[in-house]
């Protein structure tokens, strides 16, 4: 049976000290000393993730470049030396590539050597959009590691994201990367959700959806970020505030924002699917459901559902059904509308799937 106990945490210095002792006191060569140290620590139940165990710290073939790059970024953010924006951009590109190619162990090594902190400091030190976008890309990779995500949150990462999203000079890449990080940071973490709400996420996201409502891809990223904040998915808390978060978003115009975007993106099934899922997450009480209905949201979704069934777009049809089921739970008036209009849709559904049954390729 696998133990649930977390492995013993050791430092790079502790590992290096054992390797050095093996070489100096027991006459081992480097590879023997490394293998013996790895074996010894594993017997003790140590977690070697993020520890350079191949000697590259000294010989420089694989992981040492990551450490050197982090030092360069630290120097750039502190203003040490004459470092140009172009040089910083190249360094960030290398950092991103090394972490992507090296996988989780290289990512963890970067985290242990200050990669997260250096990246955040760089954005604050250099007022440059291209650098900011590259840093957000790097952070998206680094935070795939749980410990690195903790460092990101603990060093002002959430504040950085909201500052970026509020920035008038942001571009599409900035929004995309920031929303990806926001979604990851909020997922399964009630405390982070609350911090984002305290940083006015409920005002910022609806505004951005309105600004970006002609760009389906950006709307999808923004909807994902919104849903991360209104989904109760932290098993550590007894009572989530996700319901209250949804109400706060509704009070700040999220219904209007989503429906405006839906009217502009009818040709994008992926965007409409995302909007339907966001509307379902938003429809948490009768007042919000009535607001959606008053703004012709139910009419629009019924229309979308009918069209999606005609063309056998199952993803859109499923998300539309899910939203309508949600909204019908809260209000008798809306339930009647769904049932009445749903009758004609059911006939379309029946006819479509009779045809589809004769034509398997349509699936």
Tab-separated table of C-alpha atoms in Angstrom:
chain	number	residue	atom	x	y	z
A	1	UNK	CA	0.000	0.000	0.000
A	2	UNK	CA	1.327	3.451	-0.904
A	3	UNK	CA	2.117	5.715	2.002
A	4	UNK	CA	0.332	9.056	2.081
A	5	UNK	CA	3.122	10.613	4.158
A	6	UNK	CA	4.873	13.497	2.444
A	7	UNK	CA	8.542	12.807	1.639
A	8	UNK	CA	11.308	14.310	3.766
A	9	UNK	CA	12.361	17.659	2.309
A	10	UNK	CA	16.097	18.172	1.809
A	11	UNK	CA	18.092	21.075	0.413
A	12	UNK	CA	20.489	21.118	-2.524
A	13	UNK	CA	23.249	21.917	-0.042
A	14	UNK	CA	22.500	18.796	2.015
A	15	UNK	CA	22.612	16.587	-1.076
A	16	UNK	CA	25.850	18.187	-2.300
A	17	UNK	CA	27.435	17.742	1.142
A	18	UNK	CA	26.796	13.980	1.068
A	19	UNK	CA	28.237	13.722	-2.455
A	20	UNK	CA	31.322	15.663	-1.357
A	21	UNK	CA	31.727	13.453	1.705
A	22	UNK	CA	31.513	10.313	-0.451
A	23	UNK	CA	34.252	11.606	-2.738
A	24	UNK	CA	36.600	12.993	-0.090
A	25	UNK	CA	36.166	10.461	2.712
A	26	UNK	CA	35.421	7.285	0.765
A	27	UNK	CA	37.363	7.863	-2.453
A	28	UNK	CA	34.353	7.543	-4.779
A	29	UNK	CA	34.329	9.125	-8.213
A	30	UNK	CA	31.552	11.625	-8.992
A	31	UNK	CA	29.066	9.157	-10.475
A	32	UNK	CA	29.531	6.656	-7.631
A	33	UNK	CA	29.145	9.442	-5.073
A	34	UNK	CA	25.958	10.686	-6.751
A	35	UNK	CA	24.364	7.235	-6.961
A	36	UNK	CA	25.217	6.467	-3.344
A	37	UNK	CA	23.732	9.782	-2.184
A	38	UNK	CA	20.545	9.195	-4.201
A	39	UNK	CA	20.209	5.671	-2.777
A	40	UNK	CA	20.831	6.854	0.799
A	41	UNK	CA	18.288	9.673	0.672
A	42	UNK	CA	15.650	7.484	-0.991
A	43	UNK	CA	16.055	4.893	1.783
A	44	UNK	CA	15.353	7.706	4.249
A	45	UNK	CA	12.165	8.619	2.357
A	46	UNK	CA	13.527	11.936	1.076
A	47	UNK	CA	11.809	13.840	-1.716
A	48	UNK	CA	14.483	14.516	-4.358
A	49	UNK	CA	12.204	16.496	-6.663
A	50	UNK	CA	13.920	19.748	-7.515
A	51	UNK	CA	17.360	18.538	-6.434
A	52	UNK	CA	20.123	18.477	-9.052
A	53	UNK	CA	21.233	14.849	-8.781
A	54	UNK	CA	23.289	14.360	-11.961
A	55	UNK	CA	26.318	16.482	-11.124
A	56	UNK	CA	25.339	19.185	-13.582
A	57	UNK	CA	25.557	21.782	-10.825
A	58	UNK	CA	29.306	21.439	-11.223
A	59	UNK	CA	29.724	20.018	-14.736
A	60	UNK	CA	27.001	22.153	-16.405
A	61	UNK	CA	25.429	19.785	-18.996
A	62	UNK	CA	21.708	19.957	-18.152
A	63	UNK	CA	20.234	21.686	-15.125
A	64	UNK	CA	22.900	24.289	-14.285
A	65	UNK	CA	21.752	26.584	-17.140
A	66	UNK	CA	18.403	26.996	-15.365
A	67	UNK	CA	20.172	28.162	-12.216
A	68	UNK	CA	22.410	30.527	-14.205
A	69	UNK	CA	19.422	31.990	-16.040
A	70	UNK	CA	17.655	32.670	-12.746
A	71	UNK	CA	20.760	34.526	-11.545
A	72	UNK	CA	20.655	36.645	-14.708
A	73	UNK	CA	16.995	37.482	-14.086
A	74	UNK	CA	17.753	38.375	-10.479
A	75	UNK	CA	20.519	40.719	-11.652
A	76	UNK	CA	18.193	42.296	-14.221
A	77	UNK	CA	15.475	42.991	-11.657
A	78	UNK	CA	17.969	44.442	-9.177
A	79	UNK	CA	19.526	46.717	-11.797
A	80	UNK	CA	22.962	45.120	-11.476
A	81	UNK	CA	24.953	45.667	-14.660
A	82	UNK	CA	23.952	47.115	-18.028
A	83	UNK	CA	21.305	44.604	-19.161
A	84	UNK	CA	19.118	45.511	-22.140
A	85	UNK	CA	15.446	44.637	-22.649
A	86	UNK	CA	16.499	42.512	-25.624
A	87	UNK	CA	18.856	40.491	-23.439
A	88	UNK	CA	16.130	39.975	-20.833
A	89	UNK	CA	13.729	38.800	-23.554
A	90	UNK	CA	16.265	36.260	-24.844
A	91	UNK	CA	16.950	35.054	-21.309
A	92	UNK	CA	13.237	34.559	-20.633
A	93	UNK	CA	12.832	32.645	-23.902
A	94	UNK	CA	15.664	30.314	-22.843
A	95	UNK	CA	14.189	29.932	-19.365
A	96	UNK	CA	10.781	29.007	-20.793
A	97	UNK	CA	12.294	26.496	-23.249
A	98	UNK	CA	14.454	24.807	-20.613
A	99	UNK	CA	11.499	24.387	-18.251
A	100	UNK	CA	9.189	23.083	-20.992
A	101	UNK	CA	11.777	20.631	-22.313
A	102	UNK	CA	13.110	19.577	-18.903
A	103	UNK	CA	9.721	18.702	-17.440
A	104	UNK	CA	8.605	18.709	-13.837
A	105	UNK	CA	12.039	18.095	-12.296
A	106	UNK	CA	13.598	21.075	-14.077
A	107	UNK	CA	10.539	23.158	-13.148
A	108	UNK	CA	10.966	22.149	-9.515
A	109	UNK	CA	14.697	22.926	-9.627
A	110	UNK	CA	13.882	26.371	-11.021
A	111	UNK	CA	11.437	26.890	-8.160
A	112	UNK	CA	13.954	25.855	-5.527
A	113	UNK	CA	16.485	28.326	-6.908
A	114	UNK	CA	14.186	31.349	-6.833
A	115	UNK	CA	12.737	31.212	-10.345
A	116	UNK	CA	9.233	32.232	-9.287
A	117	UNK	CA	10.382	35.138	-7.131
A	118	UNK	CA	12.839	36.338	-9.799
A	119	UNK	CA	10.121	36.295	-12.468
A	120	UNK	CA	7.666	38.305	-10.370
A	121	UNK	CA	10.372	40.814	-9.394
A	122	UNK	CA	11.286	41.276	-13.052
A	123	UNK	CA	7.769	42.423	-14.001
A	124	UNK	CA	7.802	44.954	-11.187
A	125	UNK	CA	11.273	46.240	-12.042
A	126	UNK	CA	10.896	46.537	-15.822
A	127	UNK	CA	7.899	48.406	-17.222
A	128	UNK	CA	7.813	46.565	-20.537
A	129	UNK	CA	4.827	44.737	-22.044
A	130	UNK	CA	6.891	42.168	-23.967
A	131	UNK	CA	8.811	41.251	-20.813
A	132	UNK	CA	5.557	40.997	-18.867
A	133	UNK	CA	4.044	38.613	-21.431
A	134	UNK	CA	7.158	36.431	-21.421
A	135	UNK	CA	7.190	36.348	-17.620
A	136	UNK	CA	3.530	35.291	-17.563
A	137	UNK	CA	4.388	32.481	-19.995
A	138	UNK	CA	7.252	31.363	-17.758
A	139	UNK	CA	5.072	31.510	-14.650
A	140	UNK	CA	2.378	29.440	-16.376
A	141	UNK	CA	4.953	26.659	-16.753
A	142	UNK	CA	6.586	27.066	-13.334
A	143	UNK	CA	3.255	26.926	-11.496
A	144	UNK	CA	2.527	23.459	-12.891
A	145	UNK	CA	4.468	22.422	-9.778
A	146	UNK	CA	2.392	22.669	-6.587
A	147	UNK	CA	5.217	24.118	-4.483
A	148	UNK	CA	5.923	26.747	-7.123
A	149	UNK	CA	2.246	27.708	-7.189
A	150	UNK	CA	2.456	28.243	-3.435
A	151	UNK	CA	5.471	30.518	-3.935
A	152	UNK	CA	3.617	32.395	-6.663
A	153	UNK	CA	0.682	33.052	-4.333
A	154	UNK	CA	2.940	33.908	-1.405
A	155	UNK	CA	5.000	36.473	-3.318
A	156	UNK	CA	2.250	38.716	-4.640
A	157	UNK	CA	1.359	36.678	-7.714
A	158	UNK	CA	-2.392	37.183	-7.347
A	159	UNK	CA	-1.957	40.940	-6.956
A	160	UNK	CA	0.285	40.921	-10.024
A	161	UNK	CA	-2.367	39.178	-12.135
A	162	UNK	CA	-5.122	41.594	-11.192
A	163	UNK	CA	-2.811	44.552	-11.765
A	164	UNK	CA	-2.022	43.176	-15.227
A	165	UNK	CA	-5.706	42.694	-16.085
A	166	UNK	CA	-6.521	46.240	-14.957
A	167	UNK	CA	-3.667	47.716	-17.008
A	168	UNK	CA	-4.965	49.841	-19.894
A	169	UNK	CA	-1.923	48.896	-22.015
A	170	UNK	CA	-2.498	45.123	-21.897
A	171	UNK	CA	-2.797	43.155	-25.135
A	172	UNK	CA	-4.509	39.898	-26.068
A	173	UNK	CA	-1.538	37.749	-25.042
A	174	UNK	CA	-1.465	39.455	-21.651
A	175	UNK	CA	-5.139	38.685	-21.048
A	176	UNK	CA	-4.754	35.082	-22.199
A	177	UNK	CA	-1.739	34.321	-19.994
A	178	UNK	CA	-3.140	36.189	-16.981
A	179	UNK	CA	-6.484	34.361	-17.204
A	180	UNK	CA	-4.721	31.007	-17.482
A	181	UNK	CA	-2.744	31.735	-14.325
A	182	UNK	CA	-5.816	33.080	-12.525
A	183	UNK	CA	-7.775	29.910	-13.323
A	184	UNK	CA	-4.940	27.688	-12.089
A	185	UNK	CA	-4.415	29.718	-8.916
A	186	UNK	CA	-8.122	29.781	-7.989
A	187	UNK	CA	-8.834	26.132	-8.749
A	188	UNK	CA	-9.400	24.176	-5.545
A	189	UNK	CA	-8.268	27.056	-3.328
A	190	UNK	CA	-10.962	28.966	-1.445
A	191	UNK	CA	-8.450	31.432	0.010
A	192	UNK	CA	-7.194	32.423	-3.436
A	193	UNK	CA	-10.754	32.835	-4.718
A	194	UNK	CA	-11.464	35.201	-1.829
A	195	UNK	CA	-8.268	37.172	-2.486
A	196	UNK	CA	-9.155	37.606	-6.154
A	197	UNK	CA	-12.612	38.834	-5.158
A	198	UNK	CA	-11.035	41.297	-2.713
A	199	UNK	CA	-8.905	42.532	-5.631
A	200	UNK	CA	-12.099	43.423	-7.565
A	201	UNK	CA	-12.174	40.480	-9.969
A	202	UNK	CA	-15.978	40.811	-10.069
A	203	UNK	CA	-15.621	44.269	-11.608
A	204	UNK	CA	-12.672	43.531	-13.880
A	205	UNK	CA	-13.794	40.326	-15.641
A	206	UNK	CA	-17.244	41.522	-16.845
A	207	UNK	CA	-15.630	44.687	-18.175
A	208	UNK	CA	-13.009	42.666	-20.051
A	209	UNK	CA	-15.624	40.341	-21.547
A	210	UNK	CA	-17.445	43.399	-22.934
A	211	UNK	CA	-14.179	44.788	-24.318
A	212	UNK	CA	-13.214	41.461	-25.916
A	213	UNK	CA	-16.673	40.263	-26.980
A	214	UNK	CA	-15.671	39.996	-30.660
A	215	UNK	CA	-12.766	37.651	-29.873
A	216	UNK	CA	-14.058	34.160	-29.126
A	217	UNK	CA	-10.740	32.819	-27.854
A	218	UNK	CA	-10.313	35.598	-25.304
A	219	UNK	CA	-13.910	35.239	-24.128
A	220	UNK	CA	-13.246	31.532	-23.496
A	221	UNK	CA	-10.218	32.351	-21.320
A	222	UNK	CA	-12.202	35.000	-19.429
A	223	UNK	CA	-15.130	32.615	-18.886
A	224	UNK	CA	-12.737	29.975	-17.552
A	225	UNK	CA	-11.293	32.493	-15.098
A	226	UNK	CA	-14.793	33.510	-13.991
A	227	UNK	CA	-15.897	29.908	-13.466
A	228	UNK	CA	-12.812	29.177	-11.371
A	229	UNK	CA	-13.912	31.913	-8.962
A	230	UNK	CA	-17.544	30.804	-8.631
A	231	UNK	CA	-17.014	27.038	-8.431
A	232	UNK	CA	-17.026	25.358	-5.026
A	233	UNK	CA	-14.131	22.906	-5.427
A	234	UNK	CA	-11.990	23.226	-2.284
A	235	UNK	CA	-12.586	20.067	-0.237
A	236	UNK	CA	-10.751	21.583	2.735
A	237	UNK	CA	-13.506	24.087	3.554
A	238	UNK	CA	-16.908	23.319	5.062
A	239	UNK	CA	-18.773	26.244	3.482
A	240	UNK	CA	-17.581	27.816	0.232
A	241	UNK	CA	-18.220	31.445	-0.723
A	242	UNK	CA	-18.532	30.512	-4.397
A	243	UNK	CA	-22.308	31.178	-4.285
A	244	UNK	CA	-21.702	34.665	-2.882
A	245	UNK	CA	-19.011	35.253	-5.498
A	246	UNK	CA	-21.517	34.491	-8.266
A	247	UNK	CA	-23.974	36.976	-6.756
A	248	UNK	CA	-21.251	39.634	-6.638
A	249	UNK	CA	-20.423	39.039	-10.304
A	250	UNK	CA	-24.117	39.338	-11.191
A	251	UNK	CA	-24.325	42.650	-9.328
A	252	UNK	CA	-21.386	43.905	-11.406
A	253	UNK	CA	-22.897	43.216	-14.823
A	254	UNK	CA	-21.764	39.687	-15.641
A	255	UNK	CA	-25.197	38.706	-17.037
A	256	UNK	CA	-25.127	41.597	-19.494
A	257	UNK	CA	-21.487	40.941	-20.417
A	258	UNK	CA	-22.037	37.251	-21.188
A	259	UNK	CA	-25.191	37.870	-23.217
A	260	UNK	CA	-23.554	40.674	-25.209
A	261	UNK	CA	-20.645	38.365	-26.006
A	262	UNK	CA	-23.014	35.557	-26.981
A	263	UNK	CA	-24.785	37.822	-29.480
A	264	UNK	CA	-21.452	38.610	-31.144
A	265	UNK	CA	-20.051	35.068	-31.188
A	266	UNK	CA	-22.910	32.977	-32.577
A	267	UNK	CA	-20.600	31.542	-35.226
A	268	UNK	CA	-18.150	30.126	-32.666
A	269	UNK	CA	-19.441	26.911	-31.098
A	270	UNK	CA	-16.544	26.735	-28.624
A	271	UNK	CA	-17.191	30.297	-27.404
A	272	UNK	CA	-20.959	29.709	-27.113
A	273	UNK	CA	-20.306	26.486	-25.187
A	274	UNK	CA	-18.060	28.372	-22.781
A	275	UNK	CA	-20.628	31.167	-22.353
A	276	UNK	CA	-23.410	28.642	-21.623
A	277	UNK	CA	-21.241	27.023	-18.957
A	278	UNK	CA	-20.483	30.448	-17.475
A	279	UNK	CA	-24.180	31.365	-17.418
A	280	UNK	CA	-24.957	28.109	-15.637
A	281	UNK	CA	-22.318	28.917	-12.997
A	282	UNK	CA	-23.814	32.393	-12.624
A	283	UNK	CA	-27.455	31.263	-12.264
A	284	UNK	CA	-27.358	30.522	-8.530
A	285	UNK	CA	-30.630	32.116	-7.382
A	286	UNK	CA	-34.049	33.221	-8.635
A	287	UNK	CA	-33.155	36.908	-8.994
A	288	UNK	CA	-30.198	36.167	-11.256
A	289	UNK	CA	-32.301	33.742	-13.312
A	290	UNK	CA	-34.969	36.431	-13.739
A	291	UNK	CA	-32.291	38.909	-14.792
A	292	UNK	CA	-31.066	36.465	-17.437
A	293	UNK	CA	-34.650	35.963	-18.664
A	294	UNK	CA	-35.412	39.705	-18.731
A	295	UNK	CA	-32.363	40.264	-20.925
A	296	UNK	CA	-33.631	37.615	-23.375
A	297	UNK	CA	-30.983	35.147	-22.269
A	298	UNK	CA	-33.326	32.159	-22.209
A	299	UNK	CA	-34.701	33.032	-25.660
A	300	UNK	CA	-31.196	33.213	-27.041
A	301	UNK	CA	-30.056	29.935	-25.476
A	302	UNK	CA	-33.188	28.137	-26.709
A	303	UNK	CA	-32.404	29.448	-30.184
A	304	UNK	CA	-28.781	28.347	-29.875
A	305	UNK	CA	-29.906	24.928	-28.689
A	306	UNK	CA	-32.299	24.490	-31.613
A	307	UNK	CA	-29.624	25.469	-34.130
A	308	UNK	CA	-26.999	23.231	-32.519
A	309	UNK	CA	-29.340	20.238	-32.658
A	310	UNK	CA	-30.043	20.854	-36.346
A	311	UNK	CA	-26.328	20.713	-37.172
A	312	UNK	CA	-25.546	17.972	-34.624
A	313	UNK	CA	-23.229	20.171	-32.562
A	314	UNK	CA	-23.433	18.069	-29.422
A	315	UNK	CA	-21.062	20.203	-27.354
A	316	UNK	CA	-23.195	23.334	-27.692
A	317	UNK	CA	-26.453	21.397	-27.280
A	318	UNK	CA	-25.209	19.731	-24.103
A	319	UNK	CA	-24.022	23.002	-22.531
A	320	UNK	CA	-27.284	24.746	-23.488
A	321	UNK	CA	-29.333	21.910	-21.949
A	322	UNK	CA	-27.260	22.081	-18.798
A	323	UNK	CA	-27.850	25.832	-18.487
A	324	UNK	CA	-31.598	25.513	-19.099
A	325	UNK	CA	-31.867	22.746	-16.497
A	326	UNK	CA	-30.099	24.979	-13.999
A	327	UNK	CA	-32.268	28.025	-14.635
A	328	UNK	CA	-35.514	25.993	-14.552
A	329	UNK	CA	-34.708	24.849	-11.009
A	330	UNK	CA	-34.943	28.344	-9.547
A	331	UNK	CA	-37.963	29.985	-11.172
A	332	UNK	CA	-41.409	28.624	-12.074
A	333	UNK	CA	-41.881	31.312	-14.728
A	334	UNK	CA	-38.625	30.419	-16.474
A	335	UNK	CA	-39.406	26.716	-16.081
A	336	UNK	CA	-42.702	27.174	-17.960
A	337	UNK	CA	-40.906	28.970	-20.799
A	338	UNK	CA	-38.293	26.229	-21.040
A	339	UNK	CA	-40.984	23.526	-21.120
A	340	UNK	CA	-43.159	25.325	-23.691
A	341	UNK	CA	-40.352	26.219	-26.076
A	342	UNK	CA	-38.594	22.973	-25.353
A	343	UNK	CA	-41.448	21.016	-26.949
A	344	UNK	CA	-40.629	22.283	-30.429
A	345	UNK	CA	-36.934	21.754	-29.766
A	346	UNK	CA	-37.637	18.167	-28.729
A	347	UNK	CA	-39.300	17.619	-32.111
A	348	UNK	CA	-36.210	18.988	-33.846
A	349	UNK	CA	-34.049	16.741	-31.658
A	350	UNK	CA	-36.159	13.677	-32.540
A	351	UNK	CA	-36.032	14.394	-36.253
A	352	UNK	CA	-32.323	15.136	-36.214
A	353	UNK	CA	-31.366	11.975	-34.443
A	354	UNK	CA	-33.624	9.852	-36.612
A	355	UNK	CA	-31.714	11.238	-39.586
A	356	UNK	CA	-28.395	10.853	-37.782
A	357	UNK	CA	-29.167	7.215	-37.045
A	358	UNK	CA	-29.302	6.613	-40.791
A	359	UNK	CA	-26.086	8.568	-41.288
A	360	UNK	CA	-23.418	7.596	-38.710
A	361	UNK	CA	-20.918	9.961	-40.324
A	362	UNK	CA	-22.885	12.911	-38.968
A	363	UNK	CA	-21.653	12.096	-35.471
